[in-house]
PDB file of C-alpha atoms and ligand atoms in Angstrom:
ATOM      1  CA  UNK E   1      80.788 119.374 -70.904  1.00  0.00           C
ATOM      2  CA  UNK E   2      78.501 119.212 -73.881  1.00  0.00           C
ATOM      3  CA  UNK E   3      79.978 119.678 -77.318  1.00  0.00           C
ATOM      4  CA  UNK E   4      79.374 119.034 -81.030  1.00  0.00           C
ATOM      5  CA  UNK E   5      82.946 117.857 -81.495  1.00  0.00           C
ATOM      6  CA  UNK E   6      86.154 119.290 -82.718  1.00  0.00           C
ATOM      7  CA  UNK E   7      87.828 119.889 -86.150  1.00  0.00           C
ATOM      8  CA  UNK E   8      91.156 121.291 -87.538  1.00  0.00           C
ATOM      9  CA  UNK E   9      90.739 124.371 -89.597  1.00  0.00           C
ATOM     10  CA  UNK E  10      92.991 126.632 -91.537  1.00  0.00           C
ATOM     11  CA  UNK E  11      90.321 129.387 -91.826  1.00  0.00           C
ATOM     12  CA  UNK E  12      88.889 129.951 -88.358  1.00  0.00           C
ATOM     13  CA  UNK E  13      91.905 131.997 -87.070  1.00  0.00           C
ATOM     14  CA  UNK E  14      93.695 134.169 -89.634  1.00  0.00           C
ATOM     15  CA  UNK E  15      96.806 132.678 -91.025  1.00  0.00           C
ATOM     16  CA  UNK E  16      96.910 129.877 -88.392  1.00  0.00           C
ATOM     17  CA  UNK E  17      96.041 126.261 -88.046  1.00  0.00           C
ATOM     18  CA  UNK E  18      93.495 125.953 -85.326  1.00  0.00           C
ATOM     19  CA  UNK E  19      91.564 123.246 -83.330  1.00  0.00           C
ATOM     20  CA  UNK E  20      87.918 124.296 -83.318  1.00  0.00           C
ATOM     21  CA  UNK E  21      85.710 123.190 -80.411  1.00  0.00           C
ATOM     22  CA  UNK E  22      82.017 123.485 -80.933  1.00  0.00           C
ATOM     23  CA  UNK E  23      80.177 124.063 -77.644  1.00  0.00           C
ATOM     24  CA  UNK E  24      76.543 122.969 -77.346  1.00  0.00           C
ATOM     25  CA  UNK E  25      73.597 125.240 -76.173  1.00  0.00           C
ATOM     26  CA  UNK E  26      72.671 128.706 -77.050  1.00  0.00           C
ATOM     27  CA  UNK E  27      69.974 130.978 -75.566  1.00  0.00           C
ATOM     28  CA  UNK E  28      69.255 132.621 -78.975  1.00  0.00           C
ATOM     29  CA  UNK E  29      67.421 131.259 -82.029  1.00  0.00           C
ATOM     30  CA  UNK E  30      68.891 133.155 -84.957  1.00  0.00           C
ATOM     31  CA  UNK E  31      66.669 132.121 -87.943  1.00  0.00           C
ATOM     32  CA  UNK E  32      69.567 131.554 -90.285  1.00  0.00           C
ATOM     33  CA  UNK E  33      71.713 129.505 -87.714  1.00  0.00           C
ATOM     34  CA  UNK E  34      73.571 126.727 -89.474  1.00  0.00           C
ATOM     35  CA  UNK E  35      74.501 124.877 -86.283  1.00  0.00           C
ATOM     36  CA  UNK E  36      70.870 124.411 -85.153  1.00  0.00           C
ATOM     37  CA  UNK E  37      71.427 120.798 -83.990  1.00  0.00           C
ATOM     38  CA  UNK E  38      73.771 122.200 -81.224  1.00  0.00           C
ATOM     39  CA  UNK E  39      71.380 124.693 -79.716  1.00  0.00           C
ATOM     40  CA  UNK E  40      69.527 122.467 -77.300  1.00  0.00           C
ATOM     41  CA  UNK E  41      71.901 119.623 -76.541  1.00  0.00           C
ATOM     42  CA  UNK E  42      75.353 118.135 -77.366  1.00  0.00           C
ATOM     43  CA  UNK E  43      77.342 115.084 -76.821  1.00  0.00           C
ATOM     44  CA  UNK E  44      78.579 114.692 -73.138  1.00  0.00           C
ATOM     45  CA  UNK E  45      82.372 114.990 -73.374  1.00  0.00           C
ATOM     46  CA  UNK E  46      84.622 115.089 -70.251  1.00  0.00           C
ATOM     47  CA  UNK E  47      86.635 118.277 -70.043  1.00  0.00           C
ATOM     48  CA  UNK E  48      89.720 116.089 -69.675  1.00  0.00           C
ATOM     49  CA  UNK E  49      89.183 114.551 -73.096  1.00  0.00           C
ATOM     50  CA  UNK E  50      88.989 117.969 -74.708  1.00  0.00           C
ATOM     51  CA  UNK E  51      92.214 119.044 -72.896  1.00  0.00           C
ATOM     52  CA  UNK E  52      93.725 115.737 -74.136  1.00  0.00           C
ATOM     53  CA  UNK E  53      92.814 116.505 -77.792  1.00  0.00           C
ATOM     54  CA  UNK E  54      94.340 119.997 -77.397  1.00  0.00           C
ATOM     55  CA  UNK E  55      97.522 118.495 -75.972  1.00  0.00           C
ATOM     56  CA  UNK E  56      97.717 115.783 -78.722  1.00  0.00           C
ATOM     57  CA  UNK E  57      97.258 118.409 -81.447  1.00  0.00           C
ATOM     58  CA  UNK E  58      99.614 121.006 -79.929  1.00  0.00           C
ATOM     59  CA  UNK E  59     102.591 120.018 -82.149  1.00  0.00           C
ATOM     60  CA  UNK E  60     100.888 121.065 -85.330  1.00  0.00           C
ATOM     61  CA  UNK E  61      98.192 123.722 -84.402  1.00  0.00           C
ATOM     62  CA  UNK E  62      98.901 127.292 -83.484  1.00  0.00           C
ATOM     63  CA  UNK E  63      95.536 128.166 -81.999  1.00  0.00           C
ATOM     64  CA  UNK E  64      92.366 126.956 -80.291  1.00  0.00           C
ATOM     65  CA  UNK E  65      89.053 128.365 -81.340  1.00  0.00           C
ATOM     66  CA  UNK E  66      85.926 127.940 -79.278  1.00  0.00           C
ATOM     67  CA  UNK E  67      82.697 128.204 -81.203  1.00  0.00           C
ATOM     68  CA  UNK E  68      79.289 126.700 -80.983  1.00  0.00           C
ATOM     69  CA  UNK E  69      76.524 127.184 -80.036  1.00  0.00           C
ATOM     70  CA  UNK E  70      77.330 129.960 -77.589  1.00  0.00           C
ATOM     71  CA  UNK E  71      80.658 129.184 -75.742  1.00  0.00           C
ATOM     72  CA  UNK E  72      79.714 131.390 -72.817  1.00  0.00           C
ATOM     73  CA  UNK E  73      76.760 129.247 -71.807  1.00  0.00           C
ATOM     74  CA  UNK E  74      79.310 126.691 -70.458  1.00  0.00           C
ATOM     75  CA  UNK E  75      81.511 129.552 -69.013  1.00  0.00           C
ATOM     76  CA  UNK E  76      83.611 127.381 -66.575  1.00  0.00           C
ATOM     77  CA  UNK E  77      84.507 124.815 -69.226  1.00  0.00           C
ATOM     78  CA  UNK E  78      85.336 127.480 -71.706  1.00  0.00           C
ATOM     79  CA  UNK E  79      87.672 129.276 -69.182  1.00  0.00           C
ATOM     80  CA  UNK E  80      89.461 125.919 -68.474  1.00  0.00           C
ATOM     81  CA  UNK E  81      89.922 125.314 -72.204  1.00  0.00           C
ATOM     82  CA  UNK E  82      91.349 128.778 -72.662  1.00  0.00           C
ATOM     83  CA  UNK E  83      93.653 128.612 -69.728  1.00  0.00           C
ATOM     84  CA  UNK E  84      95.003 125.234 -70.676  1.00  0.00           C
ATOM     85  CA  UNK E  85      95.564 126.380 -74.308  1.00  0.00           C
ATOM     86  CA  UNK E  86      97.483 129.429 -73.138  1.00  0.00           C
ATOM     87  CA  UNK E  87      99.553 127.202 -70.833  1.00  0.00           C
ATOM     88  CA  UNK E  88     100.634 125.349 -73.978  1.00  0.00           C
ATOM     89  CA  UNK E  89     101.644 128.578 -75.797  1.00  0.00           C
ATOM     90  CA  UNK E  90      98.679 128.506 -78.193  1.00  0.00           C
ATOM     91  CA  UNK E  91      96.736 131.542 -79.355  1.00  0.00           C
ATOM     92  CA  UNK E  92      93.023 131.520 -78.282  1.00  0.00           C
ATOM     93  CA  UNK E  93      89.874 132.812 -80.070  1.00  0.00           C
ATOM     94  CA  UNK E  94      86.242 132.716 -78.890  1.00  0.00           C
ATOM     95  CA  UNK E  95      83.188 133.135 -81.249  1.00  0.00           C
ATOM     96  CA  UNK E  96      80.276 134.763 -79.461  1.00  0.00           C
ATOM     97  CA  UNK E  97      76.954 136.506 -80.016  1.00  0.00           C
ATOM     98  CA  UNK E  98      77.922 139.028 -77.294  1.00  0.00           C
ATOM     99  CA  UNK E  99      74.794 138.313 -75.334  1.00  0.00           C
ATOM    100  CA  UNK E 100      76.584 137.872 -71.917  1.00  0.00           C
ATOM    101  CA  UNK E 101      78.649 140.970 -71.238  1.00  0.00           C
ATOM    102  CA  UNK E 102      79.447 140.002 -67.610  1.00  0.00           C
ATOM    103  CA  UNK E 103      80.762 136.605 -68.702  1.00  0.00           C
ATOM    104  CA  UNK E 104      82.889 138.188 -71.447  1.00  0.00           C
ATOM    105  CA  UNK E 105      84.942 140.041 -68.642  1.00  0.00           C
ATOM    106  CA  UNK E 106      85.822 136.668 -67.243  1.00  0.00           C
ATOM    107  CA  UNK E 107      87.482 135.286 -70.383  1.00  0.00           C
ATOM    108  CA  UNK E 108      89.445 138.390 -71.629  1.00  0.00           C
ATOM    109  CA  UNK E 109      92.670 137.508 -69.704  1.00  0.00           C
ATOM    110  CA  UNK E 110      92.958 134.220 -71.635  1.00  0.00           C
ATOM    111  CA  UNK E 111      91.583 135.258 -74.929  1.00  0.00           C
ATOM    112  CA  UNK E 112      93.752 136.779 -77.795  1.00  0.00           C
ATOM    113  CA  UNK E 113      90.786 137.171 -80.264  1.00  0.00           C
ATOM    114  CA  UNK E 114      87.001 137.628 -80.014  1.00  0.00           C
ATOM    115  CA  UNK E 115      84.806 137.340 -83.121  1.00  0.00           C
ATOM    116  CA  UNK E 116      81.534 138.841 -82.068  1.00  0.00           C
ATOM    117  CA  UNK E 117      78.438 138.778 -84.302  1.00  0.00           C
ATOM    118  CA  UNK E 118      76.589 142.083 -84.782  1.00  0.00           C
ATOM    119  CA  UNK E 119      73.327 140.477 -85.947  1.00  0.00           C
ATOM    120  CA  UNK E 120      71.459 143.791 -86.486  1.00  0.00           C
ATOM    121  CA  UNK E 121      71.658 147.458 -85.688  1.00  0.00           C
ATOM    122  CA  UNK E 122      71.484 147.477 -81.780  1.00  0.00           C
ATOM    123  CA  UNK E 123      67.805 148.824 -81.769  1.00  0.00           C
ATOM    124  CA  UNK E 124      66.656 146.122 -84.279  1.00  0.00           C
ATOM    125  CA  UNK E 125      67.732 142.892 -82.720  1.00  0.00           C
ATOM    126  CA  UNK E 126      64.161 142.029 -81.645  1.00  0.00           C
ATOM    127  CA  UNK E 127      62.841 142.658 -85.082  1.00  0.00           C
ATOM    128  CA  UNK E 128      65.660 140.838 -86.933  1.00  0.00           C
ATOM    129  CA  UNK E 129      66.494 137.733 -84.765  1.00  0.00           C
ATOM    130  CA  UNK E 130      63.682 137.717 -82.297  1.00  0.00           C
ATOM    131  CA  UNK E 131      65.738 138.522 -79.170  1.00  0.00           C
ATOM    132  CA  UNK E 132      66.102 141.957 -77.769  1.00  0.00           C
ATOM    133  CA  UNK E 133      69.790 141.733 -76.895  1.00  0.00           C
ATOM    134  CA  UNK E 134      71.276 144.841 -78.644  1.00  0.00           C
ATOM    135  CA  UNK E 135      72.153 146.571 -75.433  1.00  0.00           C
ATOM    136  CA  UNK E 136      74.077 143.498 -74.187  1.00  0.00           C
ATOM    137  CA  UNK E 137      76.031 143.292 -77.458  1.00  0.00           C
ATOM    138  CA  UNK E 138      76.890 146.977 -77.296  1.00  0.00           C
ATOM    139  CA  UNK E 139      78.048 146.442 -73.669  1.00  0.00           C
ATOM    140  CA  UNK E 140      80.127 143.461 -74.683  1.00  0.00           C
ATOM    141  CA  UNK E 141      81.767 145.564 -77.417  1.00  0.00           C
ATOM    142  CA  UNK E 142      82.776 148.259 -74.942  1.00  0.00           C
ATOM    143  CA  UNK E 143      84.205 145.682 -72.532  1.00  0.00           C
ATOM    144  CA  UNK E 144      86.292 143.981 -75.188  1.00  0.00           C
ATOM    145  CA  UNK E 145      87.524 147.350 -76.422  1.00  0.00           C
ATOM    146  CA  UNK E 146      88.558 148.146 -72.870  1.00  0.00           C
ATOM    147  CA  UNK E 147      91.061 145.296 -72.965  1.00  0.00           C
ATOM    148  CA  UNK E 148      93.981 146.325 -75.204  1.00  0.00           C
ATOM    149  CA  UNK E 149      95.354 142.759 -75.455  1.00  0.00           C
ATOM    150  CA  UNK E 150      92.265 141.262 -77.191  1.00  0.00           C
ATOM    151  CA  UNK E 151      91.670 141.727 -80.861  1.00  0.00           C
ATOM    152  CA  UNK E 152      88.040 142.320 -81.729  1.00  0.00           C
ATOM    153  CA  UNK E 153      86.430 141.257 -85.012  1.00  0.00           C
ATOM    154  CA  UNK E 154      82.849 142.260 -85.443  1.00  0.00           C
ATOM    155  CA  UNK E 155      80.968 140.273 -88.109  1.00  0.00           C
ATOM    156  CA  UNK E 156      77.484 140.295 -89.674  1.00  0.00           C
ATOM    157  CA  UNK E 157      76.024 137.374 -91.688  1.00  0.00           C
ATOM    158  CA  UNK E 158      74.112 139.165 -94.420  1.00  0.00           C
ATOM    159  CA  UNK E 159      70.732 137.391 -94.954  1.00  0.00           C
ATOM    160  CA  UNK E 160      68.988 139.272 -97.777  1.00  0.00           C
ATOM    161  CA  UNK E 161      65.403 138.843 -96.456  1.00  0.00           C
ATOM    162  CA  UNK E 162      66.280 139.911 -92.868  1.00  0.00           C
ATOM    163  CA  UNK E 163      68.737 142.745 -93.457  1.00  0.00           C
ATOM    164  CA  UNK E 164      69.195 145.502 -95.990  1.00  0.00           C
ATOM    165  CA  UNK E 165      72.086 147.800 -97.061  1.00  0.00           C
ATOM    166  CA  UNK E 166      70.829 150.641 -94.752  1.00  0.00           C
ATOM    167  CA  UNK E 167      70.944 148.210 -91.820  1.00  0.00           C
ATOM    168  CA  UNK E 168      74.655 147.504 -92.534  1.00  0.00           C
ATOM    169  CA  UNK E 169      75.330 151.209 -92.794  1.00  0.00           C
ATOM    170  CA  UNK E 170      73.719 151.740 -89.486  1.00  0.00           C
ATOM    171  CA  UNK E 171      75.836 148.967 -87.970  1.00  0.00           C
ATOM    172  CA  UNK E 172      78.973 150.460 -89.388  1.00  0.00           C
ATOM    173  CA  UNK E 173      78.158 153.793 -87.564  1.00  0.00           C
ATOM    174  CA  UNK E 174      77.350 152.068 -84.276  1.00  0.00           C
ATOM    175  CA  UNK E 175      80.400 149.678 -83.858  1.00  0.00           C
ATOM    176  CA  UNK E 176      83.982 150.162 -82.883  1.00  0.00           C
ATOM    177  CA  UNK E 177      86.371 147.146 -83.612  1.00  0.00           C
ATOM    178  CA  UNK E 178      89.774 146.154 -85.101  1.00  0.00           C
ATOM    179  CA  UNK E 179      88.028 144.632 -88.273  1.00  0.00           C
ATOM    180  CA  UNK E 180      84.542 144.160 -89.500  1.00  0.00           C
ATOM    181  CA  UNK E 181      83.511 141.207 -91.690  1.00  0.00           C
ATOM    182  CA  UNK E 182      80.507 140.909 -93.838  1.00  0.00           C
ATOM    183  CA  UNK E 183      79.703 137.216 -94.156  1.00  0.00           C
ATOM    184  CA  UNK E 184      77.740 135.653 -96.907  1.00  0.00           C
ATOM    185  CA  UNK E 185      74.620 133.830 -95.760  1.00  0.00           C
ATOM    186  CA  UNK E 186      74.464 130.151 -96.914  1.00  0.00           C
ATOM    187  CA  UNK E 187      71.159 128.247 -96.940  1.00  0.00           C
ATOM    188  CA  UNK E 188      72.331 124.636 -96.802  1.00  0.00           C
ATOM    189  CA  UNK E 189      71.554 124.162 -93.121  1.00  0.00           C
ATOM    190  CA  UNK E 190      69.235 126.726 -91.530  1.00  0.00           C
ATOM    191  CA  UNK E 191      67.010 126.845 -88.344  1.00  0.00           C
ATOM    192  CA  UNK E 192      64.077 128.518 -89.950  1.00  0.00           C
ATOM    193  CA  UNK E 193      62.551 126.508 -92.875  1.00  0.00           C
ATOM    194  CA  UNK E 194      61.483 129.780 -94.537  1.00  0.00           C
ATOM    195  CA  UNK E 195      65.121 130.680 -95.278  1.00  0.00           C
ATOM    196  CA  UNK E 196      65.819 127.425 -97.150  1.00  0.00           C
ATOM    197  CA  UNK E 197      64.995 128.986-100.426  1.00  0.00           C
ATOM    198  CA  UNK E 198      66.665 132.348 -99.803  1.00  0.00           C
ATOM    199  CA  UNK E 199      69.573 132.608-102.093  1.00  0.00           C
ATOM    200  CA  UNK E 200      73.117 133.664-100.860  1.00  0.00           C
ATOM    201  CA  UNK E 201      73.968 137.242-101.497  1.00  0.00           C
ATOM    202  CA  UNK E 202      76.051 137.838-104.614  1.00  0.00           C
ATOM    203  CA  UNK E 203      79.725 138.351-103.678  1.00  0.00           C
ATOM    204  CA  UNK E 204      79.791 141.551-105.847  1.00  0.00           C
ATOM    205  CA  UNK E 205      76.840 143.038-103.965  1.00  0.00           C
ATOM    206  CA  UNK E 206      78.679 142.350-100.656  1.00  0.00           C
ATOM    207  CA  UNK E 207      81.922 143.884-101.852  1.00  0.00           C
ATOM    208  CA  UNK E 208      80.140 146.932-103.113  1.00  0.00           C
ATOM    209  CA  UNK E 209      78.377 147.352 -99.803  1.00  0.00           C
ATOM    210  CA  UNK E 210      81.797 146.806 -97.836  1.00  0.00           C
ATOM    211  CA  UNK E 211      83.393 149.619-100.119  1.00  0.00           C
ATOM    212  CA  UNK E 212      80.560 151.880 -99.020  1.00  0.00           C
ATOM    213  CA  UNK E 213      81.208 151.423 -95.296  1.00  0.00           C
ATOM    214  CA  UNK E 214      85.002 151.325 -95.544  1.00  0.00           C
ATOM    215  CA  UNK E 215      85.446 155.009 -95.091  1.00  0.00           C
ATOM    216  CA  UNK E 216      83.650 154.770 -91.633  1.00  0.00           C
ATOM    217  CA  UNK E 217      85.259 151.538 -90.323  1.00  0.00           C
ATOM    218  CA  UNK E 218      88.632 151.567 -92.131  1.00  0.00           C
ATOM    219  CA  UNK E 219      89.357 147.721 -91.984  1.00  0.00           C
ATOM    220  CA  UNK E 220      86.519 145.705 -93.701  1.00  0.00           C
ATOM    221  CA  UNK E 221      86.496 142.188 -95.111  1.00  0.00           C
ATOM    222  CA  UNK E 222      84.039 140.196 -97.038  1.00  0.00           C
ATOM    223  CA  UNK E 223      83.777 136.334 -96.593  1.00  0.00           C
ATOM    224  CA  UNK E 224      82.060 134.335 -99.363  1.00  0.00           C
ATOM    225  CA  UNK E 225      82.060 130.645-100.312  1.00  0.00           C
ATOM    226  CA  UNK E 226      83.252 131.740-103.860  1.00  0.00           C
ATOM    227  CA  UNK E 227      86.305 133.827-102.841  1.00  0.00           C
ATOM    228  CA  UNK E 228      86.969 133.012 -99.145  1.00  0.00           C
ATOM    229  CA  UNK E 229      88.101 136.017 -97.113  1.00  0.00           C
ATOM    230  CA  UNK E 230      88.895 139.299 -99.054  1.00  0.00           C
ATOM    231  CA  UNK E 231      90.141 142.515 -97.539  1.00  0.00           C
ATOM    232  CA  UNK E 232      88.343 145.485 -99.098  1.00  0.00           C
TER     233      UNK E 232
HETATM  234  C1  SAM D   1      77.112 129.393 -85.434  1.00  0.00           C
HETATM  235  S1  SAM D   1      77.734 130.967 -84.780  1.00  0.00           S
HETATM  236  C2  SAM D   1      78.494 130.440 -83.199  1.00  0.00           C
HETATM  237  C3  SAM D   1      79.012 131.588 -82.471  1.00  0.00           C
HETATM  238  C4  SAM D   1      78.033 132.498 -81.829  1.00  0.00           C
HETATM  239  N1  SAM D   1      76.866 131.847 -81.237  1.00  0.00           N
HETATM  240  C5  SAM D   1      77.555 133.580 -82.871  1.00  0.00           C
HETATM  241  O1  SAM D   1      76.452 133.579 -83.206  1.00  0.00           O
HETATM  242  O2  SAM D   1      78.451 134.522 -83.220  1.00  0.00           O
HETATM  243  C6  SAM D   1      79.272 131.127 -85.744  1.00  0.00           C
HETATM  244  C7  SAM D   1      79.175 132.081 -86.992  1.00  0.00           C
HETATM  245  O3  SAM D   1      78.343 131.406 -87.962  1.00  0.00           O
HETATM  246  C8  SAM D   1      77.542 132.427 -88.666  1.00  0.00           C
HETATM  247  N2  SAM D   1      76.380 131.741 -89.213  1.00  0.00           N
HETATM  248  C9  SAM D   1      75.503 131.135 -88.700  1.00  0.00           C
HETATM  249  N3  SAM D   1      74.585 130.668 -89.552  1.00  0.00           N
HETATM  250  C10 SAM D   1      75.053 130.994 -90.727  1.00  0.00           C
HETATM  251  C11 SAM D   1      74.607 130.717 -92.190  1.00  0.00           C
HETATM  252  N4  SAM D   1      73.465 130.164 -92.390  1.00  0.00           N
HETATM  253  N5  SAM D   1      75.414 131.206 -93.114  1.00  0.00           N
HETATM  254  C12 SAM D   1      76.567 131.802 -92.866  1.00  0.00           C
HETATM  255  N6  SAM D   1      77.022 132.061 -91.714  1.00  0.00           N
HETATM  256  C13 SAM D   1      76.275 131.611 -90.625  1.00  0.00           C
HETATM  257  C14 SAM D   1      77.263 133.261 -87.494  1.00  0.00           C
HETATM  258  O4  SAM D   1      76.731 134.540 -87.893  1.00  0.00           O
HETATM  259  C15 SAM D   1      78.492 133.385 -86.717  1.00  0.00           C
HETATM  260  O5  SAM D   1      79.341 134.454 -87.248  1.00  0.00           O
HETATM  261  S1  SF4 D   2      74.090 131.883 -84.874  1.00  0.00           S
HETATM  262 FE1  SF4 D   2      75.130 131.797 -82.919  1.00  0.00          FE
HETATM  263  S2  SF4 D   2      73.799 132.995 -81.541  1.00  0.00           S
HETATM  264 FE2  SF4 D   2      72.518 132.523 -83.357  1.00  0.00          FE
HETATM  265  S3  SF4 D   2      71.440 130.692 -82.747  1.00  0.00           S
HETATM  266 FE3  SF4 D   2      73.293 130.097 -83.831  1.00  0.00          FE
HETATM  267  S4  SF4 D   2      74.778 129.673 -82.285  1.00  0.00           S
HETATM  268 FE4  SF4 D   2      73.163 130.897 -81.351  1.00  0.00          FE
END
């Protein structure tokens, strides 16, 4: 399998210590992507080495998180990692763009938690990230919601020049999830050079926006580099 390596994290799975595996490759090119070096290629890593790392860490981790890149590009390897993690009694989480609804179905039996980006209102994907996949993401959301054992977090990275407050309000009316997180855009590593000078949105602006959509979504969080994750 091709990866961008692994790390141990205390923030990628709420309240748990997790091993995060970064899978290489992604069919999308979100202008703000901070993992751009992983989109085309990764380091060839035998599956058994990744399973070995999970086994060696299993005494002190609670969960395995598969991120990337897009984990569902390497579907078979992702399934093997999820199954193995569950066999060791670990929680599992997958970060995805939601662009592959049919593949999502195949991981749900081994996935406790999906964090799925809602990158734009469903009818504005092409305009905002350049790929017209809104319908796929909507379908993925419906499939995950049909599986009562999988927790669904929807999340949007708020990039001031790409999105506006009305877009977030439209998203809040279109989605159905266990929790919605507004994430602060950071410009330290971005795919599109034009975003290098775009400042991170102010945490107070994000919190005000989150309060405005809370009556619709009920459970809303804001994630910023200044304050970490805050429930609104
Ligand atoms: C790199 S993506 C990998 C998983 C999957 N491909 C996706 O897009 O959800 C993981 C998370 O990083 C976020 N992200 C990407 N670039 C970012 C940036 N410049 N600032 C803040 N978050 C960013 C994405 O929105 C997503 O929630
Ligand atoms: S943010 Fe996710 S979906 Fe977008 S290009 Fe990066 S890895 Fe792919």
